[in-house]
Coordinates of C-alpha atoms in Angstrom, one line a residue:
X1 CA 131.6 128.9 99.8
X2 CA 133.8 127.6 97.1
X3 CA 133.5 129.1 93.8
X4 CA 132.5 128.0 90.1
X5 CA 134.5 125.4 88.4
X6 CA 136.9 126.7 86.1
X7 CA 136.0 126.7 82.5
X8 CA 139.1 124.6 81.6
X9 CA 138.3 122.0 83.6
X10 CA 134.4 121.8 82.5
X11 CA 136.0 121.5 78.9
X12 CA 138.5 118.9 79.9
X13 CA 135.5 117.1 81.8
X14 CA 133.6 117.3 78.2
X15 CA 136.5 115.9 76.5
X16 CA 137.1 112.8 78.6
X17 CA 133.8 112.1 78.8
X18 CA 132.8 110.3 75.4
X19 CA 129.0 111.2 75.3
X20 CA 128.3 107.4 73.6
X21 CA 129.9 105.9 76.6
X22 CA 128.1 107.7 79.0
X23 CA 124.8 107.4 77.5
X24 CA 125.5 103.8 76.8
X25 CA 125.7 103.0 80.7
X26 CA 122.0 103.7 81.0
X27 CA 120.2 102.4 77.6
X28 CA 121.6 100.4 74.6
X29 CA 122.8 102.2 71.7
X30 CA 122.9 100.7 68.1
X31 CA 124.4 102.1 64.9
X32 CA 121.8 104.2 63.0
X33 CA 124.1 105.0 60.0
X34 CA 125.8 108.2 59.4
X35 CA 128.0 108.2 62.3
X36 CA 125.0 108.3 64.6
X37 CA 123.6 106.1 67.3
X38 CA 120.1 105.4 68.4
X39 CA 118.2 103.8 71.2
X40 CA 115.1 104.2 73.2
X41 CA 114.7 107.5 74.9
X42 CA 115.1 107.4 78.7
X43 CA 113.0 110.5 79.2
X44 CA 109.7 109.0 78.1
X45 CA 108.3 105.9 77.0
X46 CA 108.3 104.9 73.4
X47 CA 108.3 101.5 71.2
X48 CA 110.4 102.3 68.7
X49 CA 113.8 104.1 69.1
X50 CA 114.0 107.9 68.4
X51 CA 116.6 108.8 70.9
X52 CA 119.7 109.8 68.6
X53 CA 123.3 110.1 69.8
X54 CA 125.9 111.7 67.5
X55 CA 129.5 111.0 69.1
X56 CA 131.4 113.3 66.8
X57 CA 129.7 116.3 67.9
X58 CA 129.1 115.1 71.6
X59 CA 125.1 115.6 71.6
X60 CA 121.9 113.9 71.8
X61 CA 118.5 114.5 70.7
X62 CA 115.2 112.7 70.9
X63 CA 112.7 113.3 68.0
X64 CA 110.0 111.8 70.0
X65 CA 110.0 114.1 72.9
X66 CA 112.5 116.8 72.1
X67 CA 115.1 116.0 74.7
X68 CA 118.5 117.1 73.9
X69 CA 122.0 118.6 74.9
X70 CA 125.8 117.6 75.7
X71 CA 126.8 114.9 78.1
X72 CA 126.9 117.1 81.0
X73 CA 122.9 118.1 80.2
X74 CA 122.3 113.9 79.8
X75 CA 123.8 113.7 83.3
X76 CA 122.0 116.5 84.8
X77 CA 118.4 115.1 83.5
X78 CA 119.3 111.7 83.9
X79 CA 120.3 112.0 87.3
X80 CA 118.2 115.0 88.4
X81 CA 121.4 116.9 89.2
X82 CA 122.5 120.4 89.4
X83 CA 124.9 121.7 86.6
X84 CA 128.0 121.5 89.2
X85 CA 127.0 118.1 90.4
X86 CA 126.7 116.8 87.1
X87 CA 130.3 118.0 86.1
X88 CA 131.7 116.7 89.7
X89 CA 130.0 113.3 88.9
X90 CA 131.6 113.2 85.4
X91 CA 135.0 114.4 86.7
X92 CA 134.8 111.7 89.2
X93 CA 134.1 109.3 86.5
X94 CA 137.1 110.1 84.5
X95 CA 139.4 110.7 87.2
X96 CA 139.7 114.6 87.0
X97 CA 140.5 116.6 89.9
X98 CA 138.5 119.8 89.7
X99 CA 139.8 123.3 90.6
X100 CA 137.2 126.1 91.8
X101 CA 137.9 129.7 91.3
X102 CA 137.4 132.0 94.1
X103 CA 138.5 130.3 97.3
X104 CA 140.6 127.5 95.6
X105 CA 140.2 123.5 95.9
X106 CA 138.9 122.5 99.2
X107 CA 138.2 118.5 99.0
X108 CA 134.9 117.8 100.0
X109 CA 133.3 121.1 101.1
X110 CA 132.2 122.2 97.7
X111 CA 131.0 119.1 96.4
X112 CA 127.2 118.5 95.8
X113 CA 124.9 116.5 98.0
X114 CA 124.7 113.4 95.6
X115 CA 128.7 113.2 95.4
X116 CA 129.2 113.4 99.1
X117 CA 126.6 110.4 99.8
X118 CA 128.0 108.4 96.8
X119 CA 131.6 108.9 98.4
X120 CA 130.1 107.8 101.8
X121 CA 128.4 104.9 100.5
X122 CA 131.8 104.0 98.6
X123 CA 133.9 104.0 101.6
X124 CA 131.0 102.3 103.6
X125 CA 131.5 99.5 101.0
X126 CA 135.0 99.1 101.3
X127 CA 134.8 99.2 105.2
X128 CA 132.1 96.4 105.3
X129 CA 134.1 94.3 102.7
X130 CA 137.3 94.6 104.9
X131 CA 135.2 93.4 108.0
X132 CA 134.2 90.2 106.3
X133 CA 137.6 88.5 107.2
X134 CA 137.3 89.9 110.8
X135 CA 137.0 87.0 113.4
X136 CA 133.7 88.5 114.4
X137 CA 132.4 87.7 110.7
X138 CA 132.9 84.1 111.2
X139 CA 129.1 83.6 110.9
X140 CA 129.0 85.8 107.7
X141 CA 131.4 83.5 106.1
X142 CA 129.8 80.5 107.3
X143 CA 126.6 81.8 105.7
X144 CA 128.2 82.2 102.2
X145 CA 130.1 79.0 102.5
X146 CA 126.8 77.0 102.9
X147 CA 125.4 78.6 99.9
X148 CA 128.6 77.6 97.7
X149 CA 130.2 81.2 97.8
X150 CA 133.8 81.6 98.1
X151 CA 135.8 84.3 99.1
X152 CA 136.7 85.2 95.6
X153 CA 132.8 85.4 94.9
X154 CA 132.4 87.8 97.7
X155 CA 134.9 90.1 96.6
X156 CA 133.3 89.9 93.1
X157 CA 129.9 91.4 94.3
X158 CA 131.5 93.4 97.0
X159 CA 129.7 91.6 100.1
X160 CA 131.0 92.5 103.4
X161 CA 129.8 92.2 106.8
X162 CA 128.6 95.2 109.4
X163 CA 129.9 95.0 112.8
X164 CA 127.6 94.3 115.8
X165 CA 128.7 97.3 117.4
X166 CA 126.3 100.4 117.6
X167 CA 128.5 102.6 115.8
X168 CA 131.5 101.2 114.1
X169 CA 130.6 102.3 110.5
X170 CA 129.6 105.6 111.9
X171 CA 133.2 106.1 113.8
X172 CA 134.9 105.1 110.4
X173 CA 133.0 107.5 108.3
X174 CA 133.3 110.8 110.6
X175 CA 136.9 110.1 111.0
X176 CA 137.1 110.1 107.2
X177 CA 135.4 113.6 107.2
X178 CA 131.9 112.7 106.7
X179 CA 129.2 114.5 108.9
X180 CA 126.5 113.0 111.0
X181 CA 123.9 114.6 108.7
X182 CA 125.4 113.2 105.6
X183 CA 125.1 109.7 107.5
X184 CA 121.6 109.8 108.5
X185 CA 120.5 111.5 105.4
X186 CA 122.1 108.5 103.2
X187 CA 120.5 106.0 105.3
X188 CA 123.8 104.8 106.6
X189 CA 123.0 105.7 110.3
X190 CA 120.3 106.6 112.5
X191 CA 120.1 109.5 115.3
X192 CA 120.9 107.9 118.7
X193 CA 120.7 109.7 122.0
X194 CA 124.4 110.3 122.1
X195 CA 125.2 110.5 118.4
X196 CA 124.7 108.5 115.1
X197 CA 124.1 104.9 115.4
X198 CA 124.7 102.2 112.7
X199 CA 121.8 101.4 110.5
X200 CA 123.0 97.9 109.8
X201 CA 124.5 95.9 112.8
X202 CA 125.6 92.3 112.9
X203 CA 124.6 91.4 109.5
X204 CA 125.9 90.2 106.1
X205 CA 125.7 93.1 103.9
X206 CA 125.6 93.8 99.7
X207 CA 126.2 96.9 98.2
X208 CA 123.4 98.0 96.0
X209 CA 124.9 99.8 93.1
X210 CA 123.1 101.9 90.4
X211 CA 123.3 101.3 86.6
X212 CA 126.7 103.0 86.4
X213 CA 128.3 101.1 89.2
X214 CA 128.0 103.6 92.1
X215 CA 127.0 102.3 95.5
X216 CA 123.9 104.0 96.3
X217 CA 122.6 101.7 99.5
X218 CA 122.8 98.2 101.0
X219 CA 120.8 94.9 101.8
X220 CA 121.6 93.4 104.8
X221 CA 120.6 89.9 106.2
X222 CA 120.4 89.0 109.6
X223 CA 122.8 86.2 110.9
X224 CA 121.7 85.8 114.4
X225 CA 118.0 84.6 115.5
X226 CA 118.2 87.0 118.3
X227 CA 118.2 89.9 116.2
X228 CA 114.8 91.0 116.6
X229 CA 114.9 93.1 113.0
X230 CA 113.5 91.7 109.9
X231 CA 115.3 88.8 107.9
X232 CA 116.2 91.3 105.3
X233 CA 117.0 95.1 106.0
X234 CA 117.5 97.5 103.1
X235 CA 118.7 100.9 103.1
X236 CA 115.5 103.5 103.2
X237 CA 114.4 105.9 100.5
X238 CA 117.1 108.7 100.3
X239 CA 118.1 111.5 98.1
X240 CA 120.2 108.6 96.0
X241 CA 118.3 105.4 96.6
X242 CA 114.9 104.9 95.3
X243 CA 114.2 101.2 95.6
X244 CA 111.6 101.2 92.8
X245 CA 114.1 102.4 90.5
X246 CA 117.0 100.0 91.5
X247 CA 117.9 96.4 90.4
X248 CA 120.3 94.8 92.4
X249 CA 123.1 93.3 90.0
X250 CA 122.2 95.6 87.3
X251 CA 125.9 97.2 87.2
X252 CA 127.5 93.7 86.5
X253 CA 124.4 92.3 84.3
X254 CA 123.7 95.4 81.8
X255 CA 126.2 94.4 79.2
X256 CA 125.5 91.0 79.1
X257 CA 121.6 92.0 78.9
X258 CA 122.4 94.2 75.8
X259 CA 124.5 91.4 74.2
X260 CA 122.2 88.4 74.8
X261 CA 119.0 90.3 74.5
X262 CA 117.9 88.7 77.6
X263 CA 117.2 89.8 81.4
X264 CA 116.6 87.2 84.2
X265 CA 114.7 88.5 87.2
X266 CA 115.3 86.9 90.4
X267 CA 114.0 87.3 93.9
X268 CA 117.2 87.7 96.0
X269 CA 120.8 89.0 96.3
X270 CA 122.2 85.2 96.8
X271 CA 120.0 84.0 93.6
X272 CA 121.7 86.9 91.4
X273 CA 124.9 85.7 92.7
X274 CA 124.2 82.1 92.0
X275 CA 123.0 82.7 88.7
X276 CA 126.2 84.5 87.7
X277 CA 128.3 82.2 88.8
X278 CA 126.5 79.6 87.3
X279 CA 126.7 81.1 83.7
X280 CA 123.5 83.2 83.7
X281 CA 125.2 86.5 83.9
X282 CA 122.0 88.5 82.8
X283 CA 120.3 87.9 86.2
X284 CA 118.9 91.0 88.4
X285 CA 116.7 91.4 91.3
X286 CA 114.5 94.1 93.0
X287 CA 115.2 95.5 96.2
X288 CA 112.5 94.9 98.9
X289 CA 109.7 95.7 96.4
X290 CA 107.7 94.2 93.9
X291 CA 108.8 94.3 90.2
X292 CA 107.0 97.5 88.8
X293 CA 106.9 100.0 86.0
X294 CA 110.3 101.8 86.7
X295 CA 112.0 98.3 86.6
X296 CA 110.4 97.6 83.3
X297 CA 111.8 101.0 82.1
X298 CA 115.2 100.2 83.0
X299 CA 115.2 96.7 81.4
X300 CA 113.4 98.0 78.0
X301 CA 116.3 100.7 77.7
X302 CA 118.9 97.8 78.1
X303 CA 117.2 95.5 76.0
X304 CA 116.5 98.1 73.2
X305 CA 113.0 96.6 73.4
X306 CA 111.2 97.7 70.2
X307 CA 108.6 96.3 68.0
X308 CA 111.2 94.9 65.3
X309 CA 113.4 93.4 68.2
X310 CA 112.5 90.3 70.0
X311 CA 114.4 89.6 73.1
X312 CA 113.6 87.7 76.6
X313 CA 112.6 88.9 80.0
X314 CA 112.5 85.7 82.0
X315 CA 111.0 85.9 85.7
X316 CA 112.0 83.4 88.1
X317 CA 110.2 82.5 91.2
X318 CA 110.0 80.0 93.9
X319 CA 107.8 77.1 93.1
X320 CA 105.7 77.8 96.3
X321 CA 102.3 79.4 96.6
X322 CA 104.1 82.9 97.3
X323 CA 106.3 82.6 94.2
X324 CA 103.5 81.6 91.8
X325 CA 101.5 84.7 93.3
X326 CA 104.7 86.9 92.4
X327 CA 104.6 85.7 88.8
X328 CA 100.9 86.5 88.8
X329 CA 101.8 90.0 89.8
X330 CA 104.7 90.1 87.1
X331 CA 101.7 89.1 84.6
X332 CA 100.2 92.8 85.1
X333 CA 103.5 94.5 84.1
X334 CA 104.0 92.0 81.1
X335 CA 102.5 94.2 78.5
X336 CA 104.8 97.1 79.3
X337 CA 107.4 95.2 77.2
X338 CA 107.5 94.5 73.7
X339 CA 110.0 91.6 74.3
X340 CA 108.6 88.4 74.9
X341 CA 108.4 87.6 78.6
X342 CA 108.6 84.0 80.3
X343 CA 108.3 82.6 83.8
X344 CA 111.0 79.7 85.0
X345 CA 109.7 78.0 88.3
X346 CA 111.2 75.2 89.9
X347 CA 109.0 72.4 90.5
X348 CA 110.5 71.2 93.8
X349 CA 110.7 75.0 95.3
X350 CA 114.2 75.6 95.3
X351 CA 115.2 79.1 94.3
X352 CA 118.6 79.4 92.0
X353 CA 120.7 79.5 95.0
X354 CA 119.7 76.3 96.6
X355 CA 119.5 74.8 93.4
X356 CA 123.0 75.5 92.6
X357 CA 124.1 74.0 95.8
X358 CA 122.1 71.0 95.4
X359 CA 122.2 70.3 92.0
X360 CA 125.0 72.3 90.5
X361 CA 125.5 75.0 87.7
X362 CA 124.0 73.2 85.1
X363 CA 120.8 73.0 86.9
X364 CA 120.2 76.8 87.0
X365 CA 120.9 77.1 83.5
X366 CA 118.5 74.2 82.9
X367 CA 116.0 76.1 85.0
X368 CA 116.2 79.2 82.7
X369 CA 116.0 77.2 79.6
X370 CA 112.9 75.5 80.8
X371 CA 110.9 78.8 80.7
X372 CA 107.2 79.1 79.8
X373 CA 105.6 82.2 78.4
X374 CA 104.2 84.2 81.2
X375 CA 100.8 84.6 79.5
X376 CA 100.6 80.6 79.3
X377 CA 101.9 80.3 83.2
X378 CA 99.4 82.7 84.3
X379 CA 96.2 81.4 82.5
X380 CA 97.1 77.9 83.6
X381 CA 97.7 78.9 87.1
X382 CA 94.1 80.7 87.0
X383 CA 92.4 77.8 85.7
X384 CA 94.2 75.1 88.1
X385 CA 92.2 76.1 90.9
X386 CA 88.8 74.7 89.2
X387 CA 87.5 71.0 88.9
X388 CA 87.9 70.7 85.3
X389 CA 86.1 67.2 85.5
X390 CA 82.8 68.8 85.5
X391 CA 81.2 71.1 83.2
X392 CA 80.6 73.6 85.8
X393 CA 84.0 73.7 86.9
X394 CA 85.2 74.1 83.3
X395 CA 82.8 77.1 82.8
X396 CA 83.9 78.5 86.0
X397 CA 87.6 78.3 84.8
X398 CA 86.8 79.7 81.5
X399 CA 85.2 82.8 83.2
X400 CA 88.2 83.0 85.3
X401 CA 90.7 82.9 82.5
X402 CA 88.5 84.7 79.9
X403 CA 89.4 88.2 81.3
X404 CA 93.0 87.3 81.4
X405 CA 93.0 86.5 77.4
X406 CA 90.8 89.4 76.9
X407 CA 93.6 91.8 78.4
X408 CA 96.3 90.6 75.8
X409 CA 96.8 93.7 73.7
X410 CA 98.1 91.7 70.7
X411 CA 94.9 90.5 68.7
X412 CA 96.9 87.5 67.0
X413 CA 98.5 86.4 70.4
X414 CA 94.8 86.9 72.1
X415 CA 93.4 84.6 69.7
X416 CA 95.8 82.0 69.8
X417 CA 95.6 81.8 73.8
X418 CA 92.0 81.5 73.3
X419 CA 92.6 78.4 71.4
X420 CA 95.1 77.2 73.8
X421 CA 92.5 78.1 76.6
X422 CA 89.7 75.6 74.9
X423 CA 92.7 73.0 74.7
X424 CA 93.6 73.2 78.3
X425 CA 90.2 73.4 79.4
X426 CA 89.0 70.0 77.3
X427 CA 86.1 71.8 75.6
X428 CA 87.3 71.2 72.0
X429 CA 84.8 73.9 71.2
X430 CA 87.1 76.7 70.0
X431 CA 84.1 79.1 69.1
X432 CA 82.6 79.0 72.3
X433 CA 85.9 80.0 74.0
X434 CA 86.5 82.6 71.4
X435 CA 83.0 84.0 72.0
X436 CA 83.3 84.4 75.7
X437 CA 86.8 86.1 75.2
X438 CA 85.2 88.4 72.7
X439 CA 82.4 89.4 74.9
X440 CA 84.9 90.0 77.9
X441 CA 86.8 92.4 75.4
X442 CA 83.9 94.1 74.2
X443 CA 82.6 95.1 77.6
X444 CA 86.2 96.3 78.6
X445 CA 86.3 98.6 75.7
X446 CA 82.6 99.5 76.1
X447 CA 82.4 100.9 79.6
X448 CA 84.3 103.8 81.5
X449 CA 85.4 101.5 84.3
X450 CA 86.0 98.1 82.7
X451 CA 86.7 95.1 85.1
X452 CA 89.6 93.3 83.5
X453 CA 89.6 90.4 86.2
X454 CA 87.4 87.6 86.6
X455 CA 83.9 88.1 87.7
X456 CA 83.3 87.7 91.4
X457 CA 81.5 84.7 92.6
X458 CA 78.5 85.3 94.8
X459 CA 79.0 84.1 98.3
X460 CA 76.6 81.1 98.8
X461 CA 76.2 80.9 102.4
X462 CA 74.5 77.4 101.8
X463 CA 78.2 76.2 100.8
X464 CA 80.2 74.8 103.6
X465 CA 83.5 76.0 102.1
X466 CA 82.1 79.2 101.9
X467 CA 80.9 79.4 105.4
X468 CA 84.5 78.3 106.5
X469 CA 86.1 81.2 104.5
X470 CA 83.8 83.6 106.3
X471 CA 84.3 82.2 109.7
X472 CA 88.1 82.6 109.2
X473 CA 88.0 86.2 108.0
X474 CA 85.9 86.9 110.8
X475 CA 88.3 85.5 113.1
X476 CA 91.3 87.4 111.7
X477 CA 89.1 90.6 112.4
X478 CA 87.8 89.9 115.8
X479 CA 90.6 87.8 117.4
X480 CA 93.8 88.0 115.3
X481 CA 95.7 86.7 118.0
X482 CA 94.3 83.5 117.6
X483 CA 95.1 83.1 113.9
X484 CA 98.7 84.1 114.0
X485 CA 101.3 82.8 111.2
X486 CA 99.1 80.1 110.2
X487 CA 96.4 82.5 108.9
X488 CA 99.2 84.9 107.4
X489 CA 101.0 81.9 105.4
X490 CA 97.4 80.8 103.7
X491 CA 97.4 82.9 100.7
X492 CA 94.8 84.6 98.8
X493 CA 94.2 81.5 96.7
X494 CA 93.0 79.7 99.8
X495 CA 89.5 81.9 99.5
X496 CA 86.9 80.9 96.4
X497 CA 85.1 83.8 96.7
X498 CA 86.8 86.9 95.2
X499 CA 85.7 89.3 98.0
X500 CA 86.9 86.9 100.5
X501 CA 90.3 87.0 99.0
X502 CA 90.3 90.7 98.5
X503 CA 89.6 91.1 102.4
X504 CA 92.8 88.4 103.1
X505 CA 94.8 90.6 101.0
X506 CA 93.6 93.8 102.9
X507 CA 94.7 92.1 106.4
X508 CA 97.9 91.1 104.9
X509 CA 98.6 94.7 103.5
X510 CA 97.5 95.8 107.0
X511 CA 100.6 93.8 108.3
X512 CA 98.9 90.5 108.9
X513 CA 97.3 89.0 112.0
X514 CA 100.8 88.6 113.6
X515 CA 101.2 92.3 113.8
X516 CA 97.8 93.0 115.0
X517 CA 98.4 92.4 118.9
X518 CA 95.3 91.5 120.7
X519 CA 93.0 93.0 118.0
X520 CA 90.2 95.3 119.2
X521 CA 89.1 98.5 117.6
X522 CA 92.8 99.8 116.9
X523 CA 93.2 96.6 114.6
X524 CA 89.6 97.3 113.2
X525 CA 90.5 100.9 112.6
X526 CA 93.6 100.0 110.7
X527 CA 91.9 97.6 108.5
X528 CA 89.1 100.3 107.8
X529 CA 91.7 102.8 106.9
X530 CA 93.6 100.7 104.5
X531 CA 90.3 99.2 102.8
X532 CA 90.5 100.1 99.2
X533 CA 86.7 100.9 98.5
X534 CA 83.4 101.2 100.5
X535 CA 82.2 97.6 99.8
X536 CA 85.4 96.2 101.7
X537 CA 85.0 98.7 104.5
X538 CA 81.2 97.6 104.7
X539 CA 82.7 93.9 104.9
X540 CA 85.2 94.5 107.5
X541 CA 82.5 96.4 109.7
X542 CA 80.2 93.6 109.5
X543 CA 82.8 90.9 110.4
X544 CA 83.9 92.9 113.1
X545 CA 80.6 93.0 114.8
X546 CA 79.0 89.6 113.8
X547 CA 79.0 87.0 116.4
X548 CA 81.3 84.0 116.1
X549 CA 79.7 80.7 115.3
X550 CA 81.8 78.7 117.7
X551 CA 80.4 75.2 118.8
X552 CA 83.3 74.3 120.6
X553 CA 84.4 75.0 124.4
X554 CA 86.8 77.5 123.7
X555 CA 87.9 80.3 120.9
X556 CA 91.5 78.7 120.6
X557 CA 90.1 75.4 119.9
X558 CA 87.5 76.9 117.4
X559 CA 90.3 79.0 115.6
X560 CA 92.4 76.0 115.0
X561 CA 89.4 74.0 113.9
X562 CA 88.6 76.6 111.4
X563 CA 92.0 77.2 110.1
X564 CA 92.4 73.4 109.7
X565 CA 88.9 73.2 107.9
X566 CA 90.1 75.8 105.4
X567 CA 93.1 73.8 104.9
X568 CA 91.3 70.7 104.4
X569 CA 89.6 72.4 101.7
X570 CA 92.3 73.4 99.8
X571 CA 93.8 69.9 100.1
X572 CA 90.7 68.5 98.6
X573 CA 90.7 71.0 95.4
X574 CA 94.5 69.7 95.0
X575 CA 93.5 66.1 95.4
X576 CA 90.8 66.7 92.4
X577 CA 93.2 68.2 90.3
X578 CA 95.5 65.6 90.7
X579 CA 92.9 63.0 90.1
X580 CA 91.7 64.6 86.9
X581 CA 95.5 64.6 85.6
X582 CA 95.6 60.9 86.5
X583 CA 92.5 60.2 84.7
X584 CA 94.1 61.5 81.4
X585 CA 97.2 59.6 81.6
X586 CA 98.2 56.2 80.6
X587 CA 99.5 53.9 83.3
X588 CA 101.5 51.9 81.1
X589 CA 102.8 54.5 78.8
X590 CA 103.2 57.3 81.1
X591 CA 104.0 55.3 84.2
X592 CA 106.8 57.5 85.7
X593 CA 104.5 60.8 85.9
X594 CA 101.6 58.4 86.8
X595 CA 103.5 57.3 89.6
X596 CA 104.5 60.5 90.7
X597 CA 101.2 61.8 91.0
X598 CA 100.1 58.8 92.8
X599 CA 102.7 59.7 95.4
X600 CA 101.4 63.3 95.6
X601 CA 98.0 61.7 95.9
X602 CA 98.8 59.4 98.9
X603 CA 100.6 62.2 100.7
X604 CA 97.8 64.8 100.2
X605 CA 95.2 62.1 101.2
X606 CA 97.3 61.6 104.5
X607 CA 97.5 65.3 105.2
X608 CA 93.6 65.5 104.5
X609 CA 92.9 63.1 107.2
X610 CA 95.0 65.0 109.5
X611 CA 93.2 68.3 108.9
X612 CA 90.0 66.6 109.0
X613 CA 90.8 65.4 112.6
X614 CA 91.8 68.6 113.6
X615 CA 88.9 70.6 112.2
X616 CA 86.5 68.1 113.8
X617 CA 88.3 68.6 117.2
X618 CA 89.5 65.2 117.3

């Protein structure tokens, strides 16, 4: 085994690794006077910056948590490395070849695990990029071209192609001196019967880099419908790749995020590319996981997100129901930011990549410019499910939205949104809405286990819509093979009863009905194992044994009719909302909007007729 790194080389690494530059790759630093720099501490959560860097002395210290040290300590603590690994990482960054006492320098052998895996990923990224020009990569080049990307764009983002063979990358990396164990541990290969086989085959590949620019994983998109794998396949969790802590494109976007005080969150790799090329270089995306707490921490450090600094975090989602659900999930993370948060949703359902192809770069920039505050979007989305023409509908909408308003931590902002809620509901009674919000807020602070969501409606079985929801869920539990993709595409918003929506989410969390096979006890056992509480488990058990109330001659027809019935109810709700909006418009002065809504009305009426015929077995 190689010995320790020479003291001279360690000193040289420190000298050529300016602490402000290294720390600045992870957080935004600002002048604090006296030759010091200041930023938000990366080692603990804080609202005001207490993390200080003194470039002249090469040290950092946090007055909040007490973390401190030199540039090597920072890299060790930030990336969870040993002393040797941290020195090697910095040496690699500075272009220094280290010398080891006792045994001399043997390239590769004495390097730490992280360094080896990083080098393997760098070599893999270069290999994939070279393969993009090969004859076999024609479908990959066509995929990029159809989405408006040129060869120079692919080179800028490092996009490549994974050959369809079983071991093309593995053979290449083994020949470069990497071991089978390293390829498997890094997620580049899997164990085969005769050696390692490539994880990514016949796919378009994006390198995923950490904030410093090192490749730590890959995202791969299938190009052939015959490929039985998922559309997108990502690197699994490895010692260097933790998907909950990774943002695709952050290495390219970090400086613009800091400079513009803006971060744009999109949903996919091509969306990041499209935004950057369209003039929105602050775009990043999560990698196969929902936006979460660790992503927030990364952005807060880059934005220098603090009380006296008001930047922007803009979430962009598709205009479909799945995109809106994703936006509402982001609502739960919103208040981890001090910075203002917004949502930009394209009404015609186009994502930034498709929008750029169809309408050009300016349309992407316009989408970001049209952002709406996330609180407003979430609250308006919640009340849009109710019939605001009736007192009952408006009260139900108020009860659904009041907990969301009550959850706003900023008391002044909470009051303003309560006033907005009154206006959106059409009560013209601010005191009524404020009292409702105050009641919810008081309950939330007065009980050990407050409910921060809308009160759960009681399942009234005399209501035909509730019965249809229950029958649909019963079929999903007992006969999942009959429900298939149509059920899985419904979305929880198709269910008016909170407990029904929760059960739908449970089915989806268990893989959806498409993954349930023929059903039976294994499927029910899977649902029970995933159920979050006793009430949900009891409901699953009940629906598993309750008779299916079919009046048709086959369960297949009954399942189809039940799904159509639920769809008809959802369309009817949408019709009510459109009619209510049309009633509030002046057909003369607002003719364009009125005509657009009328067109939607006609289309929905036609859709409802089709669903009604199917629901009645016609």
